[in-house]
mmCIF file of C-alpha atoms and ligand atoms in Angstrom:
data_model
loop_
_atom_site.group_PDB
_atom_site.id
_atom_site.type_symbol
_atom_site.label_atom_id
_atom_site.label_comp_id
_atom_site.label_asym_id
_atom_site.label_seq_id
_atom_site.Cartn_x
_atom_site.Cartn_y
_atom_site.Cartn_z
ATOM 1 C CA UNK A 1 -34.567 -87.404 -23.315
ATOM 2 C CA UNK A 2 -35.367 -84.033 -23.713
ATOM 3 C CA UNK A 3 -37.905 -82.301 -26.600
ATOM 4 C CA UNK A 4 -36.066 -80.613 -29.542
ATOM 5 C CA UNK A 5 -38.905 -78.066 -28.760
ATOM 6 C CA UNK A 6 -36.830 -77.117 -25.539
ATOM 7 C CA UNK A 7 -33.450 -76.339 -26.505
ATOM 8 C CA UNK A 8 -31.921 -73.166 -26.060
ATOM 9 C CA UNK A 9 -31.951 -70.502 -29.277
ATOM 10 C CA UNK A 10 -28.155 -71.516 -30.580
ATOM 11 C CA UNK A 11 -25.918 -68.321 -30.566
ATOM 12 C CA UNK A 12 -25.180 -69.787 -33.935
ATOM 13 C CA UNK A 13 -28.793 -69.643 -35.356
ATOM 14 C CA UNK A 14 -29.271 -65.907 -33.880
ATOM 15 C CA UNK A 15 -26.548 -64.050 -32.051
ATOM 16 C CA UNK A 16 -26.781 -63.992 -28.447
ATOM 17 C CA UNK A 17 -27.325 -60.310 -28.283
ATOM 18 C CA UNK A 18 -30.190 -60.724 -30.284
ATOM 19 C CA UNK A 19 -33.973 -61.613 -29.681
ATOM 20 C CA UNK A 20 -36.362 -61.236 -26.479
ATOM 21 C CA UNK A 21 -34.423 -62.463 -23.503
ATOM 22 C CA UNK A 22 -35.540 -65.722 -21.426
ATOM 23 C CA UNK A 23 -33.543 -67.598 -19.028
ATOM 24 C CA UNK A 24 -30.763 -69.451 -20.916
ATOM 25 C CA UNK A 25 -32.745 -68.548 -23.884
ATOM 26 C CA UNK A 26 -35.244 -71.311 -23.266
ATOM 27 C CA UNK A 27 -38.743 -71.101 -24.544
ATOM 28 C CA UNK A 28 -41.377 -69.329 -22.746
ATOM 29 C CA UNK A 29 -44.331 -71.481 -21.411
ATOM 30 C CA UNK A 30 -47.144 -70.010 -19.416
ATOM 31 C CA UNK A 31 -49.362 -72.488 -17.040
ATOM 32 C CA UNK A 32 -52.482 -72.444 -19.599
ATOM 33 C CA UNK A 33 -50.080 -73.609 -22.718
ATOM 34 C CA UNK A 34 -50.570 -77.285 -23.505
ATOM 35 C CA UNK A 35 -46.697 -77.558 -24.017
ATOM 36 C CA UNK A 36 -46.304 -77.251 -19.990
ATOM 37 C CA UNK A 37 -47.244 -81.136 -19.067
ATOM 38 C CA UNK A 38 -43.984 -81.784 -20.994
ATOM 39 C CA UNK A 39 -42.046 -79.390 -18.901
ATOM 40 C CA UNK A 40 -39.680 -81.097 -16.252
ATOM 41 C CA UNK A 41 -37.846 -78.168 -14.731
ATOM 42 C CA UNK A 42 -39.438 -74.498 -15.103
ATOM 43 C CA UNK A 43 -37.517 -71.719 -14.430
ATOM 44 C CA UNK A 44 -39.146 -69.021 -12.548
ATOM 45 C CA UNK A 45 -39.027 -65.123 -11.756
ATOM 46 C CA UNK A 46 -40.015 -63.690 -8.629
ATOM 47 C CA UNK A 47 -39.473 -60.150 -8.972
ATOM 48 C CA UNK A 48 -40.365 -59.118 -5.620
ATOM 49 C CA UNK A 49 -38.049 -57.522 -2.759
ATOM 50 C CA UNK A 50 -40.804 -56.762 0.074
ATOM 51 C CA UNK A 51 -39.218 -58.805 2.896
ATOM 52 C CA UNK A 52 -35.931 -56.450 2.267
ATOM 53 C CA UNK A 53 -34.776 -55.032 5.457
ATOM 54 C CA UNK A 54 -32.012 -52.648 4.444
ATOM 55 C CA UNK A 55 -30.827 -52.103 0.832
ATOM 56 C CA UNK A 56 -33.712 -53.084 -1.573
ATOM 57 C CA UNK A 57 -33.214 -53.850 -5.610
ATOM 58 C CA UNK A 58 -33.668 -57.619 -5.907
ATOM 59 C CA UNK A 59 -37.204 -57.273 -7.320
ATOM 60 C CA UNK A 60 -35.303 -56.130 -10.208
ATOM 61 C CA UNK A 61 -32.764 -59.310 -10.437
ATOM 62 C CA UNK A 62 -35.099 -61.971 -12.678
ATOM 63 C CA UNK A 63 -34.831 -59.268 -15.573
ATOM 64 C CA UNK A 64 -31.237 -58.789 -15.379
ATOM 65 C CA UNK A 65 -30.464 -62.665 -14.930
ATOM 66 C CA UNK A 66 -32.599 -63.195 -18.065
ATOM 67 C CA UNK A 67 -30.443 -61.113 -19.952
ATOM 68 C CA UNK A 68 -26.835 -62.121 -18.567
ATOM 69 C CA UNK A 69 -28.324 -65.697 -18.880
ATOM 70 C CA UNK A 70 -28.146 -65.289 -23.284
ATOM 71 C CA UNK A 71 -24.148 -65.763 -22.035
ATOM 72 C CA UNK A 72 -24.589 -69.246 -21.278
ATOM 73 C CA UNK A 73 -24.065 -72.188 -23.769
ATOM 74 C CA UNK A 74 -25.472 -75.547 -24.132
ATOM 75 C CA UNK A 75 -22.746 -77.490 -22.652
ATOM 76 C CA UNK A 76 -20.902 -77.457 -19.314
ATOM 77 C CA UNK A 77 -17.284 -77.210 -19.905
ATOM 78 C CA UNK A 78 -16.093 -78.663 -16.821
ATOM 79 C CA UNK A 79 -18.225 -81.897 -16.793
ATOM 80 C CA UNK A 80 -19.573 -81.958 -20.282
ATOM 81 C CA UNK A 81 -22.994 -82.298 -19.268
ATOM 82 C CA UNK A 82 -25.906 -80.955 -21.755
ATOM 83 C CA UNK A 83 -28.558 -80.124 -19.010
ATOM 84 C CA UNK A 84 -31.363 -79.080 -21.678
ATOM 85 C CA UNK A 85 -30.687 -82.579 -23.522
ATOM 86 C CA UNK A 86 -31.781 -84.610 -20.186
ATOM 87 C CA UNK A 87 -34.774 -82.449 -19.460
ATOM 88 C CA UNK A 88 -37.307 -80.647 -20.875
ATOM 89 C CA UNK A 89 -36.351 -76.959 -19.294
ATOM 90 C CA UNK A 90 -38.657 -73.729 -20.417
ATOM 91 C CA UNK A 91 -38.804 -70.324 -18.614
ATOM 92 C CA UNK A 92 -42.539 -70.279 -16.878
ATOM 93 C CA UNK A 93 -42.240 -66.636 -16.689
ATOM 94 C CA UNK A 94 -42.420 -64.059 -13.459
ATOM 95 C CA UNK A 95 -45.226 -64.454 -10.483
ATOM 96 C CA UNK A 96 -47.148 -61.182 -10.347
ATOM 97 C CA UNK A 97 -46.186 -59.321 -7.151
ATOM 98 C CA UNK A 98 -47.888 -57.045 -5.492
ATOM 99 C CA UNK A 99 -45.228 -55.202 -4.241
ATOM 100 C CA UNK A 100 -47.287 -53.116 -1.420
ATOM 101 C CA UNK A 101 -48.902 -56.612 0.022
ATOM 102 C CA UNK A 102 -46.918 -58.941 1.126
ATOM 103 C CA UNK A 103 -49.026 -61.353 2.471
ATOM 104 C CA UNK A 104 -50.998 -61.282 -0.661
ATOM 105 C CA UNK A 105 -47.834 -61.681 -2.772
ATOM 106 C CA UNK A 106 -47.022 -64.477 -0.768
ATOM 107 C CA UNK A 107 -49.996 -66.395 -1.484
ATOM 108 C CA UNK A 108 -49.767 -65.791 -5.318
ATOM 109 C CA UNK A 109 -46.351 -67.313 -5.003
ATOM 110 C CA UNK A 110 -47.515 -70.614 -3.194
ATOM 111 C CA UNK A 111 -50.664 -70.697 -5.632
ATOM 112 C CA UNK A 112 -48.295 -70.645 -8.427
ATOM 113 C CA UNK A 113 -45.544 -73.104 -6.861
ATOM 114 C CA UNK A 114 -48.677 -75.518 -5.691
ATOM 115 C CA UNK A 115 -49.701 -75.748 -9.728
ATOM 116 C CA UNK A 116 -46.335 -76.218 -10.800
ATOM 117 C CA UNK A 117 -45.997 -79.113 -7.883
ATOM 118 C CA UNK A 118 -49.208 -80.848 -8.929
ATOM 119 C CA UNK A 119 -47.678 -80.750 -12.767
ATOM 120 C CA UNK A 120 -44.642 -82.512 -11.352
ATOM 121 C CA UNK A 121 -42.427 -79.833 -12.384
ATOM 122 C CA UNK A 122 -39.250 -78.820 -10.437
ATOM 123 C CA UNK A 123 -39.158 -75.010 -9.791
ATOM 124 C CA UNK A 124 -35.607 -73.638 -10.490
ATOM 125 C CA UNK A 125 -36.493 -70.066 -8.778
ATOM 126 C CA UNK A 126 -34.903 -66.346 -9.720
ATOM 127 C CA UNK A 127 -35.511 -64.107 -6.896
ATOM 128 C CA UNK A 128 -36.468 -61.608 -5.590
ATOM 129 C CA UNK A 129 -35.189 -61.520 -1.769
ATOM 130 C CA UNK A 130 -35.118 -64.604 0.195
ATOM 131 C CA UNK A 131 -38.415 -64.286 2.015
ATOM 132 C CA UNK A 132 -39.331 -65.748 -1.626
ATOM 133 C CA UNK A 133 -37.788 -68.918 -0.608
ATOM 134 C CA UNK A 134 -41.092 -69.186 2.360
ATOM 135 C CA UNK A 135 -43.817 -69.125 0.087
ATOM 136 C CA UNK A 136 -42.392 -71.736 -2.075
ATOM 137 C CA UNK A 137 -41.817 -74.024 0.702
ATOM 138 C CA UNK A 138 -45.213 -73.768 1.740
ATOM 139 C CA UNK A 139 -46.107 -75.252 -1.740
ATOM 140 C CA UNK A 140 -43.011 -77.646 -1.706
ATOM 141 C CA UNK A 141 -42.844 -79.189 1.836
ATOM 142 C CA UNK A 142 -47.006 -79.120 2.555
ATOM 143 C CA UNK A 143 -46.564 -83.026 2.444
ATOM 144 C CA UNK A 144 -43.665 -83.986 4.106
ATOM 145 C CA UNK A 145 -40.898 -81.626 5.412
ATOM 146 C CA UNK A 146 -38.103 -81.162 3.026
ATOM 147 C CA UNK A 147 -34.065 -81.085 3.954
ATOM 148 C CA UNK A 148 -32.187 -78.214 2.605
ATOM 149 C CA UNK A 149 -28.601 -77.106 1.765
ATOM 150 C CA UNK A 150 -28.237 -73.373 2.068
ATOM 151 C CA UNK A 151 -25.546 -71.499 0.814
ATOM 152 C CA UNK A 152 -25.279 -68.178 2.460
ATOM 153 C CA UNK A 153 -23.546 -65.285 4.520
ATOM 154 C CA UNK A 154 -26.542 -65.296 6.887
ATOM 155 C CA UNK A 155 -28.536 -67.870 8.418
ATOM 156 C CA UNK A 156 -32.497 -66.250 7.684
ATOM 157 C CA UNK A 157 -33.206 -67.683 10.882
ATOM 158 C CA UNK A 158 -34.203 -64.936 13.048
ATOM 159 C CA UNK A 159 -37.795 -64.391 14.673
ATOM 160 C CA UNK A 160 -38.439 -60.979 13.646
ATOM 161 C CA UNK A 161 -37.443 -57.610 12.665
ATOM 162 C CA UNK A 162 -38.689 -54.175 13.939
ATOM 163 C CA UNK A 163 -40.238 -55.339 17.095
ATOM 164 C CA UNK A 164 -42.308 -57.862 15.871
ATOM 165 C CA UNK A 165 -42.510 -58.260 11.922
ATOM 166 C CA UNK A 166 -42.063 -61.969 11.591
ATOM 167 C CA UNK A 167 -41.865 -62.108 7.729
ATOM 168 C CA UNK A 168 -38.911 -60.588 6.208
ATOM 169 C CA UNK A 169 -35.600 -62.045 4.224
ATOM 170 C CA UNK A 170 -34.213 -62.691 7.719
ATOM 171 C CA UNK A 171 -37.020 -64.864 8.750
ATOM 172 C CA UNK A 172 -37.801 -67.413 5.983
ATOM 173 C CA UNK A 173 -36.322 -70.500 7.498
ATOM 174 C CA UNK A 174 -37.415 -69.913 11.127
ATOM 175 C CA UNK A 175 -40.919 -69.621 9.464
ATOM 176 C CA UNK A 176 -40.972 -73.138 7.443
ATOM 177 C CA UNK A 177 -39.591 -74.898 10.412
ATOM 178 C CA UNK A 178 -42.392 -73.633 12.504
ATOM 179 C CA UNK A 179 -44.593 -74.467 9.661
ATOM 180 C CA UNK A 180 -42.930 -77.932 9.402
ATOM 181 C CA UNK A 181 -41.922 -77.099 5.772
ATOM 182 C CA UNK A 182 -38.227 -78.207 7.017
ATOM 183 C CA UNK A 183 -36.815 -80.884 8.608
ATOM 184 C CA UNK A 184 -34.432 -79.245 10.957
ATOM 185 C CA UNK A 185 -31.971 -81.796 11.400
ATOM 186 C CA UNK A 186 -31.341 -82.100 7.900
ATOM 187 C CA UNK A 187 -30.420 -78.398 7.126
ATOM 188 C CA UNK A 188 -27.241 -77.798 6.166
ATOM 189 C CA UNK A 189 -26.256 -73.603 5.870
ATOM 190 C CA UNK A 190 -22.863 -72.970 4.362
ATOM 191 C CA UNK A 191 -20.859 -70.114 4.239
ATOM 192 C CA UNK A 192 -22.156 -68.165 7.368
ATOM 193 C CA UNK A 193 -20.297 -64.872 8.428
ATOM 194 C CA UNK A 194 -20.282 -61.380 9.160
ATOM 195 C CA UNK A 195 -21.069 -58.925 12.068
ATOM 196 C CA UNK A 196 -24.484 -59.650 13.770
ATOM 197 C CA UNK A 197 -26.900 -57.807 16.247
ATOM 198 C CA UNK A 198 -26.665 -60.872 18.624
ATOM 199 C CA UNK A 199 -26.582 -65.077 18.534
ATOM 200 C CA UNK A 200 -30.214 -65.334 18.611
ATOM 201 C CA UNK A 201 -30.504 -66.894 15.057
ATOM 202 C CA UNK A 202 -27.389 -69.543 16.258
ATOM 203 C CA UNK A 203 -28.687 -70.227 19.348
ATOM 204 C CA UNK A 204 -31.959 -71.190 17.913
ATOM 205 C CA UNK A 205 -30.003 -73.659 15.226
ATOM 206 C CA UNK A 206 -28.341 -75.253 17.825
ATOM 207 C CA UNK A 207 -31.691 -75.795 19.664
ATOM 208 C CA UNK A 208 -33.519 -77.607 16.818
ATOM 209 C CA UNK A 209 -30.178 -79.275 15.251
ATOM 210 C CA UNK A 210 -29.264 -77.516 12.029
ATOM 211 C CA UNK A 211 -25.858 -77.978 10.767
ATOM 212 C CA UNK A 212 -23.559 -74.659 10.277
ATOM 213 C CA UNK A 213 -20.683 -74.505 8.442
ATOM 214 C CA UNK A 214 -19.413 -71.003 8.829
ATOM 215 C CA UNK A 215 -17.132 -69.554 6.081
ATOM 216 C CA UNK A 216 -14.009 -70.089 8.538
ATOM 217 C CA UNK A 217 -14.531 -73.743 8.373
ATOM 218 C CA UNK A 218 -15.251 -73.814 4.515
ATOM 219 C CA UNK A 219 -11.736 -71.964 4.032
ATOM 220 C CA UNK A 220 -10.071 -74.189 6.377
ATOM 221 C CA UNK A 221 -11.229 -77.210 5.715
ATOM 222 C CA UNK A 222 -12.062 -77.375 1.999
ATOM 223 C CA UNK A 223 -14.798 -77.499 -0.325
ATOM 224 C CA UNK A 224 -15.154 -81.105 -0.969
ATOM 225 C CA UNK A 225 -14.596 -82.338 2.485
ATOM 226 C CA UNK A 226 -17.320 -79.787 3.913
ATOM 227 C CA UNK A 227 -19.969 -80.842 0.667
ATOM 228 C CA UNK A 228 -19.248 -84.551 1.449
ATOM 229 C CA UNK A 229 -20.493 -83.973 4.761
ATOM 230 C CA UNK A 230 -23.260 -81.808 3.976
ATOM 231 C CA UNK A 231 -24.350 -84.239 1.175
ATOM 232 C CA UNK A 232 -24.106 -87.473 3.826
ATOM 233 C CA UNK A 233 -26.549 -85.026 6.165
ATOM 234 C CA UNK A 234 -29.371 -85.028 3.826
ATOM 235 C CA UNK A 235 -28.637 -88.519 2.334
ATOM 236 C CA UNK A 236 -31.375 -89.399 -0.407
ATOM 237 C CA UNK A 237 -34.147 -87.640 1.121
ATOM 238 C CA UNK A 238 -36.351 -84.832 -0.647
ATOM 239 C CA UNK A 239 -33.824 -81.929 -1.045
ATOM 240 C CA UNK A 240 -33.998 -78.077 -1.643
ATOM 241 C CA UNK A 241 -31.238 -76.000 -2.802
ATOM 242 C CA UNK A 242 -31.283 -72.325 -1.590
ATOM 243 C CA UNK A 243 -28.872 -70.205 -2.698
ATOM 244 C CA UNK A 244 -28.232 -66.670 -1.510
ATOM 245 C CA UNK A 245 -25.923 -64.739 -4.048
ATOM 246 C CA UNK A 246 -24.355 -63.050 -0.671
ATOM 247 C CA UNK A 247 -22.810 -66.120 -0.178
ATOM 248 C CA UNK A 248 -20.148 -65.392 -2.902
ATOM 249 C CA UNK A 249 -17.437 -62.647 -1.530
ATOM 250 C CA UNK A 250 -18.616 -58.686 -2.796
ATOM 251 C CA UNK A 251 -15.188 -58.517 -4.793
ATOM 252 C CA UNK A 252 -17.017 -61.433 -7.428
ATOM 253 C CA UNK A 253 -20.818 -60.414 -6.343
ATOM 254 C CA UNK A 254 -21.385 -56.898 -5.347
ATOM 255 C CA UNK A 255 -24.917 -56.467 -6.574
ATOM 256 C CA UNK A 256 -26.663 -57.355 -3.637
ATOM 257 C CA UNK A 257 -28.430 -55.900 -0.345
ATOM 258 C CA UNK A 258 -26.384 -57.401 2.309
ATOM 259 C CA UNK A 259 -23.007 -58.057 1.508
ATOM 260 C CA UNK A 260 -20.244 -59.747 3.763
ATOM 261 C CA UNK A 261 -16.637 -60.125 3.343
ATOM 262 C CA UNK A 262 -14.358 -62.770 3.413
ATOM 263 C CA UNK A 263 -16.635 -65.080 0.898
ATOM 264 C CA UNK A 264 -15.844 -67.800 -1.617
ATOM 265 C CA UNK A 265 -14.679 -66.642 -4.857
ATOM 266 C CA UNK A 266 -16.658 -67.087 -8.310
ATOM 267 C CA UNK A 267 -14.914 -70.531 -9.040
ATOM 268 C CA UNK A 268 -16.040 -71.483 -5.601
ATOM 269 C CA UNK A 269 -19.359 -70.312 -5.843
ATOM 270 C CA UNK A 270 -20.220 -72.983 -8.569
ATOM 271 C CA UNK A 271 -18.026 -75.482 -7.461
ATOM 272 C CA UNK A 272 -19.989 -76.342 -4.555
ATOM 273 C CA UNK A 273 -22.822 -77.202 -6.838
ATOM 274 C CA UNK A 274 -20.694 -79.490 -8.612
ATOM 275 C CA UNK A 275 -20.101 -81.126 -5.243
ATOM 276 C CA UNK A 276 -23.995 -81.705 -4.841
ATOM 277 C CA UNK A 277 -23.187 -85.348 -5.890
ATOM 278 C CA UNK A 278 -26.427 -87.731 -5.715
ATOM 279 C CA UNK A 279 -28.388 -85.254 -3.890
ATOM 280 C CA UNK A 280 -32.061 -85.599 -4.551
ATOM 281 C CA UNK A 281 -32.882 -81.922 -5.192
ATOM 282 C CA UNK A 282 -36.480 -81.523 -5.544
ATOM 283 C CA UNK A 283 -36.270 -77.808 -6.410
ATOM 284 C CA UNK A 284 -33.580 -75.143 -5.841
ATOM 285 C CA UNK A 285 -33.665 -71.073 -6.128
ATOM 286 C CA UNK A 286 -31.180 -68.514 -6.448
ATOM 287 C CA UNK A 287 -32.268 -64.983 -4.971
ATOM 288 C CA UNK A 288 -31.014 -61.513 -3.648
ATOM 289 C CA UNK A 289 -29.064 -60.431 -6.812
ATOM 290 C CA UNK A 290 -30.193 -56.569 -6.988
ATOM 291 C CA UNK A 291 -28.783 -54.963 -10.149
ATOM 292 C CA UNK A 292 -28.906 -51.437 -8.893
ATOM 293 C CA UNK A 293 -25.950 -52.668 -7.091
ATOM 294 C CA UNK A 294 -24.688 -54.789 -9.766
ATOM 295 C CA UNK A 295 -22.746 -51.508 -11.554
ATOM 296 C CA UNK A 296 -20.315 -54.228 -13.767
ATOM 297 C CA UNK A 297 -23.405 -56.714 -14.185
ATOM 298 C CA UNK A 298 -21.054 -59.330 -12.890
ATOM 299 C CA UNK A 299 -23.227 -60.339 -10.192
ATOM 300 C CA UNK A 300 -26.166 -61.125 -12.558
ATOM 301 C CA UNK A 301 -23.595 -63.173 -15.184
ATOM 302 C CA UNK A 302 -22.380 -65.242 -12.128
ATOM 303 C CA UNK A 303 -25.882 -65.741 -10.954
ATOM 304 C CA UNK A 304 -26.507 -67.149 -14.699
ATOM 305 C CA UNK A 305 -23.577 -69.381 -14.193
ATOM 306 C CA UNK A 306 -24.965 -70.788 -10.772
ATOM 307 C CA UNK A 307 -28.123 -71.438 -12.035
ATOM 308 C CA UNK A 308 -26.782 -73.181 -15.063
ATOM 309 C CA UNK A 309 -24.599 -75.333 -12.791
ATOM 310 C CA UNK A 310 -27.797 -76.143 -10.448
ATOM 311 C CA UNK A 311 -29.712 -77.220 -13.592
ATOM 312 C CA UNK A 312 -26.597 -79.288 -14.538
ATOM 313 C CA UNK A 313 -26.522 -80.891 -11.408
ATOM 314 C CA UNK A 314 -30.614 -81.636 -11.379
ATOM 315 C CA UNK A 315 -30.579 -83.312 -14.535
ATOM 316 C CA UNK A 316 -27.376 -85.264 -13.811
ATOM 317 C CA UNK A 317 -28.854 -86.560 -10.653
ATOM 318 C CA UNK A 318 -31.948 -87.651 -11.814
ATOM 319 C CA UNK A 319 -30.412 -89.973 -14.558
HETATM 320 MN MN1 MN B 401 -30.180 -64.924 2.797
HETATM 321 MN MN1 MN B 402 -27.810 -63.210 3.092
#
């Protein structure tokens, strides 16, 4: 049961357009605050896009999503879940990135998540580009490799870019497998599509036993069946959820660096999360929202809605 301190500010007490924006209007708690020991789920911003290979801008994601998340109320309309009543959730602020030093930023991220992990706080990360997931997994997967359910247009399993650069938003899960942070036989990638340079990533996935559901299969067989199979693959193992907003069709989520057409709509984007039944979620991220390409603000609002669904399923699966 959640402590009353950790309730979001109600729009009936302070209108939702007023006040300083935090994720879901939750309290902002820093690591040196004594209240940190009561936090169950920490929402963390990673305002960093130095792993981006084409259209940058995801560094502006956390701030925009904080603002858009003021639209979210306390109760899930479909499931009735009230996540903030079953777990103490808080905005833990942003990682301080060094936009000019990729390696230094990665070690800062890992250090922060090491602290979170030892405090038994489950992280709900808001990116940032998809390279952000890698230094997080270095903290969360260091004792035992994790399973992962990954929603994306892209596998992010490539070896290198630009003739040998190993750390980009197209390589995080290749690196995580090499460092034994993820168990490849318990990785499920859903929504993969679009034109590619070659099939190096898919060949690698096949060689290590990663299960890929291309978008064609998701559309043909339907969310319920695919998600049931995905949940069976990870079983009761400790599982990380990684959600790249470019999983969603660019009609609904144009504000991202590497859009691919033919994706799920915004309803399907939240429905896949509701189907993560009984998955033992140890952490999640929502990445690649790029506000400079998000002219309507709808991408950030969809991202906030997906994060809310993730919080609902994380708190439900725990109890
Ligand atoms: Mn990605
Ligand atoms: Mn992607």
